[in-house]
Amino acid sequence: QVQLVESGGALVQPGDSLRLSCTASGFPLDNLALGWFRQAPGKEREGVSCISKSLDYTYYSEAVKGRYTISRGNAKNTFYLQMNNLKPEDTAVYYCATELYLQSCTPSDFRLGTWGRGTQVTVSS
């Protein structure tokens, strides 16, 4: 069964860090573009960070640049989103996705790929 499963979401305080994981089963992550997206209540889903299949290009939204880092694990069936200095506005359901090519880090350009079901990140004091 081809699927992605996110984990690592939690309730944290402003300034804390979290690492989200996305684990693939049924297919390898080699030669795929990888992405993290988020959707806050009442807002559209947005691209947070993506990395090209060759790992030579990464994208970060302006809202997370300098605080988040996307990476692929040594096991090659997992990739991560390290989130530092979290802010209340980072509160959202975070989704991981894969696609054959990275055209842009937008949900529409990943719409034909594989998506996870999401993990909740809540940043609140």
mmCIF file of C-alpha atoms in Angstrom:
data_model
loop_
_atom_site.group_PDB
_atom_site.id
_atom_site.type_symbol
_atom_site.label_atom_id
_atom_site.label_comp_id
_atom_site.label_asym_id
_atom_site.label_seq_id
_atom_site.Cartn_x
_atom_site.Cartn_y
_atom_site.Cartn_z
ATOM 1 C CA GLN A 1 0.000 0.000 0.000
ATOM 2 C CA VAL A 2 1.408 3.359 -1.057
ATOM 3 C CA GLN A 3 1.120 5.905 1.696
ATOM 4 C CA LEU A 4 2.788 8.706 3.622
ATOM 5 C CA VAL A 5 2.402 9.084 7.363
ATOM 6 C CA GLU A 6 3.309 12.224 9.272
ATOM 7 C CA SER A 7 4.306 12.231 12.924
ATOM 8 C CA GLY A 8 5.775 14.593 15.485
ATOM 9 C CA GLY A 9 3.024 17.153 15.820
ATOM 10 C CA ALA A 10 2.372 18.456 19.325
ATOM 11 C CA LEU A 11 1.252 21.319 21.525
ATOM 12 C CA VAL A 12 4.267 23.510 22.268
ATOM 13 C CA GLN A 13 5.034 26.966 23.588
ATOM 14 C CA PRO A 14 6.324 29.906 21.543
ATOM 15 C CA GLY A 15 10.045 29.599 20.998
ATOM 16 C CA ASP A 16 10.048 25.804 21.191
ATOM 17 C CA SER A 17 11.233 23.405 18.502
ATOM 18 C CA LEU A 18 9.640 20.382 16.864
ATOM 19 C CA ARG A 19 10.715 17.893 14.251
ATOM 20 C CA LEU A 20 8.073 16.459 11.983
ATOM 21 C CA SER A 21 8.675 13.169 10.207
ATOM 22 C CA CYS A 22 7.107 11.823 7.055
ATOM 23 C CA THR A 23 7.531 8.109 6.460
ATOM 24 C CA ALA A 24 6.773 6.454 3.153
ATOM 25 C CA SER A 25 5.595 2.896 2.764
ATOM 26 C CA GLY A 26 5.106 1.029 -0.457
ATOM 27 C CA PHE A 27 7.493 3.200 -2.432
ATOM 28 C CA PRO A 28 10.956 4.762 -2.054
ATOM 29 C CA LEU A 29 11.510 8.494 -1.766
ATOM 30 C CA ASP A 30 14.494 8.465 -4.096
ATOM 31 C CA ASN A 31 13.918 10.471 -7.255
ATOM 32 C CA LEU A 32 10.908 12.303 -5.886
ATOM 33 C CA ALA A 33 10.379 15.917 -4.990
ATOM 34 C CA LEU A 34 9.332 16.244 -1.365
ATOM 35 C CA GLY A 35 7.218 18.879 0.294
ATOM 36 C CA TRP A 36 5.695 20.092 3.513
ATOM 37 C CA PHE A 37 2.463 22.051 3.513
ATOM 38 C CA ARG A 38 0.226 23.435 6.226
ATOM 39 C CA GLN A 39 -3.345 24.529 6.659
ATOM 40 C CA ALA A 40 -4.472 26.779 9.481
ATOM 41 C CA PRO A 41 -8.147 27.016 10.486
ATOM 42 C CA GLY A 42 -10.067 29.119 7.991
ATOM 43 C CA LYS A 43 -7.117 29.429 5.628
ATOM 44 C CA GLU A 44 -6.044 27.747 2.431
ATOM 45 C CA ARG A 45 -3.352 25.106 2.420
ATOM 46 C CA GLU A 46 0.043 26.620 1.696
ATOM 47 C CA GLY A 47 3.504 25.407 0.798
ATOM 48 C CA VAL A 48 5.970 25.622 3.662
ATOM 49 C CA SER A 49 9.089 23.931 2.348
ATOM 50 C CA CYS A 50 9.999 21.722 -0.575
ATOM 51 C CA ILE A 51 13.126 20.026 -1.860
ATOM 52 C CA SER A 52 13.917 18.848 -5.364
ATOM 53 C CA LYS A 53 14.533 15.207 -6.172
ATOM 54 C CA SER A 54 18.247 15.860 -6.649
ATOM 55 C CA LEU A 55 18.347 17.634 -3.273
ATOM 56 C CA ASP A 56 20.073 20.613 -4.875
ATOM 57 C CA TYR A 57 17.194 23.053 -4.530
ATOM 58 C CA THR A 58 15.148 23.879 -1.482
ATOM 59 C CA TYR A 59 12.298 26.312 -1.054
ATOM 60 C CA TYR A 60 11.050 27.951 2.128
ATOM 61 C CA SER A 61 8.130 30.299 2.438
ATOM 62 C CA GLU A 62 8.953 33.748 3.749
ATOM 63 C CA ALA A 63 7.026 32.974 6.927
ATOM 64 C CA VAL A 64 9.370 30.126 7.904
ATOM 65 C CA LYS A 65 12.658 31.011 6.227
ATOM 66 C CA GLY A 66 15.519 30.849 8.709
ATOM 67 C CA ARG A 67 13.492 28.815 11.209
ATOM 68 C CA TYR A 68 12.551 25.622 9.349
ATOM 69 C CA THR A 69 14.762 23.052 7.651
ATOM 70 C CA ILE A 70 13.676 20.277 5.315
ATOM 71 C CA SER A 71 15.829 17.176 4.991
ATOM 72 C CA ARG A 72 15.753 13.599 3.856
ATOM 73 C CA GLY A 73 16.740 10.854 6.240
ATOM 74 C CA ASN A 74 19.521 8.342 5.759
ATOM 75 C CA ALA A 75 16.949 5.576 5.594
ATOM 76 C CA LYS A 76 15.634 7.178 2.374
ATOM 77 C CA ASN A 77 12.026 6.397 3.190
ATOM 78 C CA THR A 78 11.685 9.281 5.627
ATOM 79 C CA PHE A 79 12.008 13.013 5.388
ATOM 80 C CA TYR A 80 11.793 15.670 8.016
ATOM 81 C CA LEU A 81 10.831 19.222 8.815
ATOM 82 C CA GLN A 82 12.831 20.734 11.655
ATOM 83 C CA MET A 83 10.941 23.692 13.079
ATOM 84 C CA ASN A 84 12.686 26.102 15.434
ATOM 85 C CA ASN A 85 11.546 29.226 17.247
ATOM 86 C CA LEU A 86 7.916 28.326 16.732
ATOM 87 C CA LYS A 87 5.338 31.089 16.755
ATOM 88 C CA PRO A 88 1.576 31.021 17.406
ATOM 89 C CA GLU A 89 1.007 31.748 13.715
ATOM 90 C CA ASP A 90 2.695 28.439 12.891
ATOM 91 C CA THR A 91 -0.311 26.637 14.343
ATOM 92 C CA ALA A 92 -1.768 24.418 11.623
ATOM 93 C CA VAL A 93 -2.190 20.894 10.366
ATOM 94 C CA TYR A 94 1.024 19.984 8.594
ATOM 95 C CA TYR A 95 0.990 17.655 5.593
ATOM 96 C CA CYS A 96 3.788 15.977 3.695
ATOM 97 C CA ALA A 97 3.598 15.143 0.015
ATOM 98 C CA THR A 98 5.670 13.772 -2.828
ATOM 99 C CA GLU A 99 5.646 14.483 -6.533
ATOM 100 C CA LEU A 100 7.685 13.408 -9.527
ATOM 101 C CA TYR A 101 9.075 16.880 -10.180
ATOM 102 C CA LEU A 102 9.287 20.092 -8.221
ATOM 103 C CA GLN A 103 7.626 22.749 -10.347
ATOM 104 C CA SER A 104 6.673 24.933 -7.419
ATOM 105 C CA CYS A 105 6.036 24.454 -3.743
ATOM 106 C CA THR A 106 2.296 24.812 -4.021
ATOM 107 C CA PRO A 107 -0.500 22.363 -3.268
ATOM 108 C CA SER A 108 -1.703 22.591 -6.866
ATOM 109 C CA ASP A 109 1.646 21.409 -8.238
ATOM 110 C CA PHE A 110 1.578 18.457 -5.841
ATOM 111 C CA ARG A 111 -2.079 17.642 -6.443
ATOM 112 C CA LEU A 112 -1.314 14.515 -8.479
ATOM 113 C CA GLY A 113 1.241 13.236 -5.981
ATOM 114 C CA THR A 114 0.933 11.314 -2.739
ATOM 115 C CA TRP A 115 -0.215 13.047 0.431
ATOM 116 C CA GLY A 116 -0.226 12.177 4.093
ATOM 117 C CA ARG A 117 -3.207 12.777 6.346
ATOM 118 C CA GLY A 118 -1.568 15.479 8.418
ATOM 119 C CA THR A 119 -0.300 16.097 11.924
ATOM 120 C CA GLN A 120 -1.446 18.912 14.214
ATOM 121 C CA VAL A 121 1.038 21.507 15.422
ATOM 122 C CA THR A 122 -0.256 23.953 18.009
ATOM 123 C CA VAL A 123 1.884 26.773 19.341
ATOM 124 C CA SER A 124 0.370 28.446 22.361
ATOM 125 C CA SER A 125 1.390 29.791 25.737
#
